[in-house]
Coordinates of C-alpha atoms (C1' of nucleotides) in Angstrom, one line a residue:
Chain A
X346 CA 120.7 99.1 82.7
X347 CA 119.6 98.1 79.3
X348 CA 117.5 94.7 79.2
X349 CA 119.6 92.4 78.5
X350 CA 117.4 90.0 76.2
X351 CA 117.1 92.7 74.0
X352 CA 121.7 92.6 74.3
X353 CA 120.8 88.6 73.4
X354 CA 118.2 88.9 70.7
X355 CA 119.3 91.9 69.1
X356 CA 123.2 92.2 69.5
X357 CA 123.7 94.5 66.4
X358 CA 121.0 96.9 67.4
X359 CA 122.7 97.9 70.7
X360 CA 126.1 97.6 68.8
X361 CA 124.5 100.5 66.5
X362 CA 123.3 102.9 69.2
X363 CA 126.8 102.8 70.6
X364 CA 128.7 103.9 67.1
X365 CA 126.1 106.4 67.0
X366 CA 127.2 107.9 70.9
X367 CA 130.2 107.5 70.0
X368 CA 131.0 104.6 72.8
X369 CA 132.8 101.3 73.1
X370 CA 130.6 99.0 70.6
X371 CA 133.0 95.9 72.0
X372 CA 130.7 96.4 75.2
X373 CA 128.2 94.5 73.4
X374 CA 130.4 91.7 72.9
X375 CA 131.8 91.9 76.6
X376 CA 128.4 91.4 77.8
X377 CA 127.3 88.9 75.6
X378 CA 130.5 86.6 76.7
X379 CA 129.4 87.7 80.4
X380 CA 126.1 86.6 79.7
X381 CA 126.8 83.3 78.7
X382 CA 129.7 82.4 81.2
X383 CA 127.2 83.3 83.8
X384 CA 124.8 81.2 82.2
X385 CA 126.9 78.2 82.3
X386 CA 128.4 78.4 86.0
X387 CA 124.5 79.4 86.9
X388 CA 123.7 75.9 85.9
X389 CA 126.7 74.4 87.5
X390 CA 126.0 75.1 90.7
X391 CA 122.4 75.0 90.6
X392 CA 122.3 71.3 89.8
X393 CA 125.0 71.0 92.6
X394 CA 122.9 72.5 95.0
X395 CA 120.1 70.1 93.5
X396 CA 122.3 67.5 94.6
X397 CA 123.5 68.2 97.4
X398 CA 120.1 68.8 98.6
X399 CA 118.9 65.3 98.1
X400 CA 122.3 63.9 99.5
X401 CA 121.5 65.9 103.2
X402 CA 118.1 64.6 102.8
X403 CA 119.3 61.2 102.2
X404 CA 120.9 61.5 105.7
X405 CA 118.6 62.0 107.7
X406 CA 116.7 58.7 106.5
X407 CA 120.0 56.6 106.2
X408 CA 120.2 53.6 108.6
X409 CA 122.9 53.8 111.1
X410 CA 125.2 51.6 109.3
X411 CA 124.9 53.7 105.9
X412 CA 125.1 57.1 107.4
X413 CA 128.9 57.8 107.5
X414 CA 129.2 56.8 103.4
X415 CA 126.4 59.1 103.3
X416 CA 127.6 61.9 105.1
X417 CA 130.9 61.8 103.4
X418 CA 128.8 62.4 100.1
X419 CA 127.1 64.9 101.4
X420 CA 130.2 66.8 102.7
X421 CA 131.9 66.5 99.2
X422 CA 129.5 68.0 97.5
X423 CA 129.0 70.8 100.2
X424 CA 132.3 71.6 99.2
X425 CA 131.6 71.6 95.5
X426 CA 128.6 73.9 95.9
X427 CA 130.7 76.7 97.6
X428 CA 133.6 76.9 94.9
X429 CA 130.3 76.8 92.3
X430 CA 129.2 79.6 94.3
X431 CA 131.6 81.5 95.0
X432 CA 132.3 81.0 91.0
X433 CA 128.8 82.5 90.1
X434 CA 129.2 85.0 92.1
X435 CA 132.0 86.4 90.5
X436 CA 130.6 85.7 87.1
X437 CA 127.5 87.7 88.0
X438 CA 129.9 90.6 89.1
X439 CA 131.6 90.7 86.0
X440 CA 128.3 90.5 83.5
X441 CA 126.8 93.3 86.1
X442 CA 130.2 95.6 85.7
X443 CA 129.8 95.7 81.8
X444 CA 126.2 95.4 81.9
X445 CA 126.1 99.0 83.8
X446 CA 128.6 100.3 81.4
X447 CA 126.3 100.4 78.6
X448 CA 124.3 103.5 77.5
X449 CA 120.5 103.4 77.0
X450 CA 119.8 102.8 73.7
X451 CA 119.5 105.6 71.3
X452 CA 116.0 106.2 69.6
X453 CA 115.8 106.1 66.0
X454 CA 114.7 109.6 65.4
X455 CA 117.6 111.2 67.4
X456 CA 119.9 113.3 65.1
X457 CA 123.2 112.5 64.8
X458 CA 126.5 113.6 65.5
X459 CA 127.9 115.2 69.0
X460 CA 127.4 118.3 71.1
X461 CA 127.3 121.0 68.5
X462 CA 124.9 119.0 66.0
X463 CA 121.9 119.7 68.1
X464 CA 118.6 120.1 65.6
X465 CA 117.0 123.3 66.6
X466 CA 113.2 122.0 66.3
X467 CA 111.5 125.1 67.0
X468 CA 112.1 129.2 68.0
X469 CA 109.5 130.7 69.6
X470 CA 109.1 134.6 70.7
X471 CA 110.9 137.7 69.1
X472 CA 114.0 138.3 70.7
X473 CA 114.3 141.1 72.1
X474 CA 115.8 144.5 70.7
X475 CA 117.4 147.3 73.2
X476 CA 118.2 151.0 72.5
X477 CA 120.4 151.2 74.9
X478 CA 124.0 149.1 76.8
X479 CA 122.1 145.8 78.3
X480 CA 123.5 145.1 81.3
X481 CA 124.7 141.4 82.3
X482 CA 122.0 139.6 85.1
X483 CA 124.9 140.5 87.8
X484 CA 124.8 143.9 87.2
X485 CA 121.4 144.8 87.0
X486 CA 120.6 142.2 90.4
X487 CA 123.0 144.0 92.5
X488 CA 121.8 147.6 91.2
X489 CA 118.3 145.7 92.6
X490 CA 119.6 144.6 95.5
X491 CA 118.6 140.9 94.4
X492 CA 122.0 139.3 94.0
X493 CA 125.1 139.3 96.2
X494 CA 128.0 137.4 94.6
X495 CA 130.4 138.8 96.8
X496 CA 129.6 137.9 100.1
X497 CA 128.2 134.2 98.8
X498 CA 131.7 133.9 97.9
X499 CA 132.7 135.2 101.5
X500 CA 130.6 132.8 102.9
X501 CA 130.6 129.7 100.6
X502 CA 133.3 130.4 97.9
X503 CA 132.9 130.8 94.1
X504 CA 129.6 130.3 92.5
X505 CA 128.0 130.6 95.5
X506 CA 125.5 133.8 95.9
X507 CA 122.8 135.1 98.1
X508 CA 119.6 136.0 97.0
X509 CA 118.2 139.0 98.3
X510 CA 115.1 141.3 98.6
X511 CA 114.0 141.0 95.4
X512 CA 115.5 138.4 94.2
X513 CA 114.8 136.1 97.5
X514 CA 111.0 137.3 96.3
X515 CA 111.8 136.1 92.9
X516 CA 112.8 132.7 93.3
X517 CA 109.8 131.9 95.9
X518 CA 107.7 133.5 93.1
X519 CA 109.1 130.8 90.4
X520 CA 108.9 128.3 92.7
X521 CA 104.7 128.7 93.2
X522 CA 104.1 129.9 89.9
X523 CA 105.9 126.5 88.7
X524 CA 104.2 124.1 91.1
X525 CA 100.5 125.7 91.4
X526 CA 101.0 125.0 87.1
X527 CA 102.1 121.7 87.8
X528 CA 98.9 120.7 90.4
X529 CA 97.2 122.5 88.2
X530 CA 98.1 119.9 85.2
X531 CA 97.2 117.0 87.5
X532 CA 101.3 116.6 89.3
X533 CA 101.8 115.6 92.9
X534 CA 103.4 118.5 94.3
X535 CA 106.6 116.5 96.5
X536 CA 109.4 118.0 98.7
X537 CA 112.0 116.3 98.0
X538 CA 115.3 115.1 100.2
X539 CA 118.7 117.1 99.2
X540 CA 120.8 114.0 100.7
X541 CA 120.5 110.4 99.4
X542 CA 121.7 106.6 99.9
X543 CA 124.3 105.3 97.1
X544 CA 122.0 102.8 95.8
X545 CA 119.7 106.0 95.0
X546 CA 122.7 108.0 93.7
X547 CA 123.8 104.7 91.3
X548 CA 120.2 103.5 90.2
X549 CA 119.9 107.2 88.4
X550 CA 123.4 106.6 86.6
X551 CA 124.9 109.4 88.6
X552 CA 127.7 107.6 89.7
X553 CA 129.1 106.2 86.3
X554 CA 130.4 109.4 84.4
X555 CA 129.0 112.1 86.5
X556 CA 130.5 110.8 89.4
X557 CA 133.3 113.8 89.3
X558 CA 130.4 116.1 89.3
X559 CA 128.5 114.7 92.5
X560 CA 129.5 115.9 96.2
X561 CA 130.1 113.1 98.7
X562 CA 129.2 113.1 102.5
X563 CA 132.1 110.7 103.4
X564 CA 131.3 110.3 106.9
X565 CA 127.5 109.6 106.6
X566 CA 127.9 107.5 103.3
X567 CA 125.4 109.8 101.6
X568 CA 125.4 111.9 98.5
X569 CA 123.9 115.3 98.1
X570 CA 122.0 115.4 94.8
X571 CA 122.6 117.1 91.5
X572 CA 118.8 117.0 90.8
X573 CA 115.5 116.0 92.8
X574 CA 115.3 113.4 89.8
X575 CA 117.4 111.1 92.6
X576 CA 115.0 111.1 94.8
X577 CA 112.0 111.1 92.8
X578 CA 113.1 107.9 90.9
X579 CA 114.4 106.5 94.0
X580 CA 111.2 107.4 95.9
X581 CA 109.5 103.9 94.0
X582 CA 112.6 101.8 94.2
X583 CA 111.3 98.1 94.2
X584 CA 107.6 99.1 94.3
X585 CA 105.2 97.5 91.9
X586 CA 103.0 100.9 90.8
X587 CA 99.6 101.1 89.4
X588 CA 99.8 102.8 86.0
X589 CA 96.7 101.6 84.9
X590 CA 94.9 105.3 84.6
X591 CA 98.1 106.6 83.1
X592 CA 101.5 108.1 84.1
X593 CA 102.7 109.3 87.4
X594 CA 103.5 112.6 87.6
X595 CA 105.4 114.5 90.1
X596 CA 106.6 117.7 90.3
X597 CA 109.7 117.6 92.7
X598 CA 111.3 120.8 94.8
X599 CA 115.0 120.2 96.1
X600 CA 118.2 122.0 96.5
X601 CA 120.6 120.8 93.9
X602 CA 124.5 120.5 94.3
X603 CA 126.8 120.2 91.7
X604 CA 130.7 120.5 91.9
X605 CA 131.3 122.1 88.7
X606 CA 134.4 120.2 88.1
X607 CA 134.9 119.9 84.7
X608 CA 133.5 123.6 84.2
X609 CA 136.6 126.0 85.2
X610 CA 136.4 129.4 83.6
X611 CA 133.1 128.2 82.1
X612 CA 130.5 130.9 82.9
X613 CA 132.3 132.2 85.6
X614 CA 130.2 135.4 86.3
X615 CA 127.1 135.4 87.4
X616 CA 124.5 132.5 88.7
X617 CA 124.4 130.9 85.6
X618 CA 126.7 128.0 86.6
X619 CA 126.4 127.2 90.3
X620 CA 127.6 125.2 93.0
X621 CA 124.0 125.2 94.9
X622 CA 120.4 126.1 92.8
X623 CA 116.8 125.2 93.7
X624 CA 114.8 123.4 91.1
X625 CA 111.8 122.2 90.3
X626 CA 111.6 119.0 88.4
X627 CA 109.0 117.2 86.9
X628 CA 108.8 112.9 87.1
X629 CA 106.8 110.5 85.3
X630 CA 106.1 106.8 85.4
X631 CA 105.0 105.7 82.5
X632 CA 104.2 102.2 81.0
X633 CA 107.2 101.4 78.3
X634 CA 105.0 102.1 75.1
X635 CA 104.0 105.4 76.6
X636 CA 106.9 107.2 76.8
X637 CA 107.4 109.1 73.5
X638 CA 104.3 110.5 73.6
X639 CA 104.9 111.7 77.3
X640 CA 107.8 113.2 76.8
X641 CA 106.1 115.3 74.5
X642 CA 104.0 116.4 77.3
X643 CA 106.8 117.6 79.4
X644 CA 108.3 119.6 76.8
X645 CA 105.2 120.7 76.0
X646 CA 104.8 122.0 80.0
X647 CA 108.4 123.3 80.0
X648 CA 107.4 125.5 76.7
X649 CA 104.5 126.6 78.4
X650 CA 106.2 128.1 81.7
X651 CA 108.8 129.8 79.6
X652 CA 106.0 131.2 77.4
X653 CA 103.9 132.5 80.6
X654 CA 107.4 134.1 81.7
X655 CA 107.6 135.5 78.3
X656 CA 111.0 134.5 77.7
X657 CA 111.8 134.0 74.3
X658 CA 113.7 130.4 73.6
X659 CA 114.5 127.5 71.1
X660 CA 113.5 124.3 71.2
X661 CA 116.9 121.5 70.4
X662 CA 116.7 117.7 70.0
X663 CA 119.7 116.5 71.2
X664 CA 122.5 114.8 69.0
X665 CA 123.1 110.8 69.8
X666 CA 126.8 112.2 71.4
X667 CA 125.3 114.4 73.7
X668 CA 122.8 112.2 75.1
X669 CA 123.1 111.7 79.3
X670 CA 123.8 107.9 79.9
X671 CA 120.2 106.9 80.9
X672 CA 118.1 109.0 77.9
X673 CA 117.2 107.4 75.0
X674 CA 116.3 111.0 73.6
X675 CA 116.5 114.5 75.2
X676 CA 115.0 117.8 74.4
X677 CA 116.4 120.9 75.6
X678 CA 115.0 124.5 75.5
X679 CA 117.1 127.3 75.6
X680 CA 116.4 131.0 76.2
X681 CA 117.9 134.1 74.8
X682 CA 120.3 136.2 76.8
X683 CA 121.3 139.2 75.7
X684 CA 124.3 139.7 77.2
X685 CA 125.6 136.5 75.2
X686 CA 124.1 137.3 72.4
X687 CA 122.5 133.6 72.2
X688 CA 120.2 131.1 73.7
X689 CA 121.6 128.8 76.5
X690 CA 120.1 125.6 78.0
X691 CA 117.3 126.9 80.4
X692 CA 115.5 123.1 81.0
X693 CA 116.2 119.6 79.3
X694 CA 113.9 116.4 79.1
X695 CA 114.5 113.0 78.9
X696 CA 113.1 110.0 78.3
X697 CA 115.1 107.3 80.1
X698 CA 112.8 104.4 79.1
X699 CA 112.9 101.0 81.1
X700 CA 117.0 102.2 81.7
X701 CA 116.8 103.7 85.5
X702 CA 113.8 101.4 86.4
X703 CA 115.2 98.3 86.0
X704 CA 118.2 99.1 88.3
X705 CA 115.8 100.5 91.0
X706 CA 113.7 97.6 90.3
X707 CA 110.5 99.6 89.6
X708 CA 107.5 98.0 88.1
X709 CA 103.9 98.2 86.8
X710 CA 101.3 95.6 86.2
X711 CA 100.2 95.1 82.8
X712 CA 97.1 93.8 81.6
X713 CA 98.2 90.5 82.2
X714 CA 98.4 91.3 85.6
X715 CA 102.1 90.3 85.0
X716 CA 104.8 92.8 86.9
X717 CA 107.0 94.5 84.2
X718 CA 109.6 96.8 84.5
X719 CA 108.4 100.8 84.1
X720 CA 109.8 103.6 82.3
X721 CA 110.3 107.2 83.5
X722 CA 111.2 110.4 82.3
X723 CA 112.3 113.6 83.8
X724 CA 112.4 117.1 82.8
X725 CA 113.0 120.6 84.2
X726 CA 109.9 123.0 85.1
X727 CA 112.4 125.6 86.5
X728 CA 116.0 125.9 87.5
X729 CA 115.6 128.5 89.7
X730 CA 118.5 130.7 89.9
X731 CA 119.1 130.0 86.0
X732 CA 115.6 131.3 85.3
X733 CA 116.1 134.8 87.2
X734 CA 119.3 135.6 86.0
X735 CA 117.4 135.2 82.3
X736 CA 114.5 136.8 83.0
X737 CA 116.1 140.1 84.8
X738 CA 118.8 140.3 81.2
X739 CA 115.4 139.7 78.9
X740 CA 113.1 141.9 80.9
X741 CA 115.8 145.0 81.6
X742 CA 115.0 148.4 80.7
X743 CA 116.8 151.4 80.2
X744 CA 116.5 152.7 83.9
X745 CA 117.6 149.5 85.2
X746 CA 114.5 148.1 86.0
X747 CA 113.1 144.8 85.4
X748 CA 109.7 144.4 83.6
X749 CA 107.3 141.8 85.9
X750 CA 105.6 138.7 83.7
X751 CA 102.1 139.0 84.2
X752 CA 102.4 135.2 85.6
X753 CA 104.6 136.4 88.3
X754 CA 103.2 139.3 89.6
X755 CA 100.8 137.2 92.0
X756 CA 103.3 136.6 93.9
X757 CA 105.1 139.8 93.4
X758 CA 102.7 142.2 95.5
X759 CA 101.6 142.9 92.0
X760 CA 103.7 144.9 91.1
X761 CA 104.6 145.4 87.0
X762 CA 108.2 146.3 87.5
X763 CA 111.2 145.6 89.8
X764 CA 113.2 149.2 90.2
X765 CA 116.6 149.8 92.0
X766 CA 115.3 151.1 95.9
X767 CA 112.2 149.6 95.6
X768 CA 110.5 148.2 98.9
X769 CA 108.2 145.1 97.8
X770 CA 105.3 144.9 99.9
X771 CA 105.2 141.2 100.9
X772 CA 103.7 139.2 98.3
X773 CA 100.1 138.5 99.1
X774 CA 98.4 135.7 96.8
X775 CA 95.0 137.0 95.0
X776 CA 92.0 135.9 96.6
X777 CA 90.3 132.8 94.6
X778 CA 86.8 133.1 93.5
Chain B
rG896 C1' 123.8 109.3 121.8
rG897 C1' 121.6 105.2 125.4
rA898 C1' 118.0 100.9 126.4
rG899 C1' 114.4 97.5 124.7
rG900 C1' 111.0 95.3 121.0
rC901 C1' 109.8 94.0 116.0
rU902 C1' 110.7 92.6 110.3
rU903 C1' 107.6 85.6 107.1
rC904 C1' 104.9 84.7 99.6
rG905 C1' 99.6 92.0 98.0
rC906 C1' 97.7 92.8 103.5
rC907 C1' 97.2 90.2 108.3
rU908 C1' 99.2 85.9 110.5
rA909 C1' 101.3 80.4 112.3
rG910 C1' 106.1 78.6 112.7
rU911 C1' 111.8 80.6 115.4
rC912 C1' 112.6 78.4 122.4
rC913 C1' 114.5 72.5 120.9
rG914 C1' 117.9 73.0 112.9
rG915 C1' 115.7 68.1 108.8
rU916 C1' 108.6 65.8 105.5
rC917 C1' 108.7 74.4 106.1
rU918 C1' 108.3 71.5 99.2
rA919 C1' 106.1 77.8 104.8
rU920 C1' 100.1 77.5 108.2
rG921 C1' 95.5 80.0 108.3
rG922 C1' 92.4 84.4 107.1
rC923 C1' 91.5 88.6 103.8
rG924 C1' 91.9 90.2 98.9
rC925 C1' 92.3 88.7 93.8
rC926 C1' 91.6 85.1 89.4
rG927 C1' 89.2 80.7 87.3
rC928 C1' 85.4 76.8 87.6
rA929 C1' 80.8 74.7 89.6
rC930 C1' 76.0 75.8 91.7
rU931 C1' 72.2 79.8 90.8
rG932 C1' 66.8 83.4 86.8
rC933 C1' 70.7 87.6 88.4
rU934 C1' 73.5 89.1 92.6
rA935 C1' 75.0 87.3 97.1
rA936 C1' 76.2 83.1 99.8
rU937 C1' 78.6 78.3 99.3
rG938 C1' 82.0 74.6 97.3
rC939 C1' 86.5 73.3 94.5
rG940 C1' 91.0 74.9 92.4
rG941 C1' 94.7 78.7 91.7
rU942 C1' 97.5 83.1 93.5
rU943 C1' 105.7 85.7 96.0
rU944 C1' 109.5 87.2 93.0
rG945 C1' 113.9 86.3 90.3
rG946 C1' 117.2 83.0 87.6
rG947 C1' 118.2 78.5 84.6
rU948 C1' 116.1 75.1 81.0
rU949 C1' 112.4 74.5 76.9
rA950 C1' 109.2 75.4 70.7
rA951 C1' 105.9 75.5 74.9
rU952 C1' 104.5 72.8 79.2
rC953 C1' 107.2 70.1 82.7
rC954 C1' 111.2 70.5 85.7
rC955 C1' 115.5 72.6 88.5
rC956 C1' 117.8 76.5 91.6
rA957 C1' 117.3 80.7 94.7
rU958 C1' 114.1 83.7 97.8
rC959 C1' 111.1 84.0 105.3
rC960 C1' 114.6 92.4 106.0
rC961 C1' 120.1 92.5 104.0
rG962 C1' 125.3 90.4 104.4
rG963 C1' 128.5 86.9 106.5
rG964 C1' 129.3 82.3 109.6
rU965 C1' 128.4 77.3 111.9
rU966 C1' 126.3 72.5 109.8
rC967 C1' 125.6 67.0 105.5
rA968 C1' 121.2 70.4 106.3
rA969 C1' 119.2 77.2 108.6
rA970 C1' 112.8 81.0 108.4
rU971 C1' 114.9 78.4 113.0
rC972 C1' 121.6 78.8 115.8
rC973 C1' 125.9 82.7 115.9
rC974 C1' 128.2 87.5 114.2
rG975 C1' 127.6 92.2 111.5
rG976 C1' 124.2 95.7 109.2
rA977 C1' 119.5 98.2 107.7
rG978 C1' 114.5 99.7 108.5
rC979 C1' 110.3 100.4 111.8
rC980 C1' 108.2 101.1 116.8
rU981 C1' 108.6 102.4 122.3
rC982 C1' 111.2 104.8 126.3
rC983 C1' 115.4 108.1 127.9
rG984 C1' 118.8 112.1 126.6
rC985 C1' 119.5 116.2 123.1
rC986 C1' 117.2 119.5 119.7
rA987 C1' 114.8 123.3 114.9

RNA sequence: GGAGGCUUCGCCUAGUCCGGUCUAUGGCGCCGCACUGCUAAUGCGGUUUGGGUUAAUCCCCAUCCCGGGUUCAAAUCCCGGAGCCUCCGCCA
């Protein structure tokens, strides 16, 4: 939700960042006639109540001969105050129902235009030349024994896969390398729950336009999430946090479930597009005037773990179109893959601003000591499965083997290369000095 | 899945049986002032959150886990729900 003083004070500036996403600037015009019939039946029935409160404490001290005039007043205006009630509450449910249809509001540096008018900010790392027929990430993870689409889609359906030998080694091996660098960087390493309440699900803005996109447990009421950035936000719903010595930072681990809905015949092969991944996802709470600076932390991070996998990628600033409801400005890095001949979205930051934390009523005290609303930001470390499949196309070798990141090996038993028939020893960590 | 107990303004707590000066008690913590060479101690005052109104203060309304209901009037009575705890059953 945007704050809606800014909706009061500065109509045309919310009416701007809409033209720019392309959405309904007569939002802006719906909320502020929302806003001020609320405002007026507020004040009706809150000097009703005021009356009617002095007319039940009238009789109590009325004498006996008094009391029934008394009680008659009292009674009529008990039955003012609930049709005033029942009228505010329905003008509260109306301001709320545009209110959550507006967009955050887009920062002034974002570029414009939609999807395909992304600024590329930065490439970094050569990409790769091959003397001989790259194979796709499916082809050389079977010949590895790493992926099995065929019986995940036995077992699950399409775009589901196992990952095995190998590649079960793999994604454990992303998922330490990307949280030791996290507690390393001064993160709270948090295991995160998969399933979550509505209120959760609907403080994140995953219910507005991604709601096609978002499995439903019917019979339990619960949702499983797209992204451990639902529970993470959700974690410090209606908390007052200390952010006096800086943002909060967690790094997150969930399973995350997306339905793919809108996506048929949209990266079809492969684990590139997925019903189920693992991810890990880094959090902040910040204090408002923080945030552009720590979002350029988290990109910062997200380069960094692409750079000790030695992937080579592009860094995009998003276009004002292609912004997700809650971001007021999203980077994305995307990594070459040679069997597309291109870079495709490997992580993605935003910065949501005050947006998702004043739904889930999350606040900070500020030097006043006065509670304000916070701001928080999300962005990818690693999407697990997305991150293999690029690293076994960048890293393959003639012989279809897979060159090991130096980072990785760790937790790799070491070795420098993943061959077809290869036995991994288990992975033993190196002992710290 | 079954039985019982609990939920009050940061934390602890009085109040709930029997509805109305609850405009919520006291302690801790915190803030301010006074006293003091400094600290401590002590004294006095302040200290939920949101909304409305205002230039600002004042003031008004709501808020005792949440949602309904009864009543002129609900922290208090009734119904439904959530969370936590204990015990039983089941279980990785």
């Amino acid at each position: 939700m945007i704050d809606l003083r800014l909706v009061r004070e500065n109509p045309d500036l919310v009416r701007a960042s809409q033209r720019r996403r392309g959405a309904d600037e007569s939002l802006v015009d719906a909320l502020l006639a929302a806003d001020v019939a609320r405002r007026e039946v507020v004040k009706r029935a809150d000097d009703l109540r005021g009356e009617q409160k002095s007319a039940s404490q009238a009789v109590k001290k009325a004498s006996p001969d008094e009391r029934p005039a008394v009680l008659d007043r009292a009674r009529a205006l008990a039955a003012e105050v609930k049709e005033a009630e029942e009228a505010q509450r329905a003008a509260d449910a109306t301001l709320r129902e545009v209110h959550v249809r507006i967009p955050n509001v887009v920062a002034d540096e974002v570029p414009p235009g939609g999807e395909d008018d992304a600024v590329t900010l930065r490439t970094v790392g050569e990409v790769p030349a091959y003397d001989f027929a790259v194979r796709d990430h499916i082809e050389i993870g079977e010949r590895l024994g790493a992926i099995d689409m065929e019986r995940g889609a036995k077992v699950s359906g399409s775009r589901f896969y196992f990952l095995t030998g190998p590649g079960a080694l793999l994604e454990f091996a992303l998922a330490q390398l990307a949280i030791s660098r996290a507690v390393a960087a001064g993160f709270t390493p948090v295991i995160a729950p998969a399933l979550v309440k509505p209120s959760a699900m609907e403080g994140t803005g995953f219910l507005g336009e991604h709601d096609e996109e978002v499995y439903r447990i019917e019979r339990d009421d619960l949702y499983l999430v797209g992204t451990s950035e639902v529970a993470l936000a959700g974690m410090h719903q209606n908390e007052v946090l200390d952010l006096s010595g800086g943002p909060r930072r967690y790094a997150g681990w969930s399973s995350c479930f997306r339905r793919e809905a809108g996506s048929y015949g949209k990266d079809t092969r492969g684990i590139i597009r997925v019903h189920w991944f693992d991810k890990v996802e880094m959090f902040s709470f910040a204090r408002p005037e923080d945030t552009a600076a720590e979002h350029l932390r988290l990109l910062a991070w997200e380069e960094e773990f692409l750079q000790a996998l030695e992937l080579p990628y592009r860094v995009v600033d998003i276009a004002a179109g292609d912004l997700g409801t809650s971001a007021t400005r999203k980077y994305d890095i995307e990594a070459w893959f040679p069997t597309q001949g291109t870079y495709r979205e490997l992580t993605s930051t935003s910065d949501c601003t005050t947006f998702q934390a004043r739904r889930l009523n999350i606040r900070y005290r500020d030097d006043d000591g006065k509670a304000r609303t916070a701001a928080t930001l999300n962005g990818t470390l690693c999407a697990i499965a997305r991150t293999i499949a690029c690293l076994l196309e960048v890293h393959q070798r003639a012989d279809g083997s897979v060159h090991v990141p130096v980072a990785l090996r760790p937790w790799l038993g070491g070795v420098e290369a993943l061959t077809p028939g290869m036995t991994l020893a288990a992975p033993v960590p190196p002992a710290t000095a």
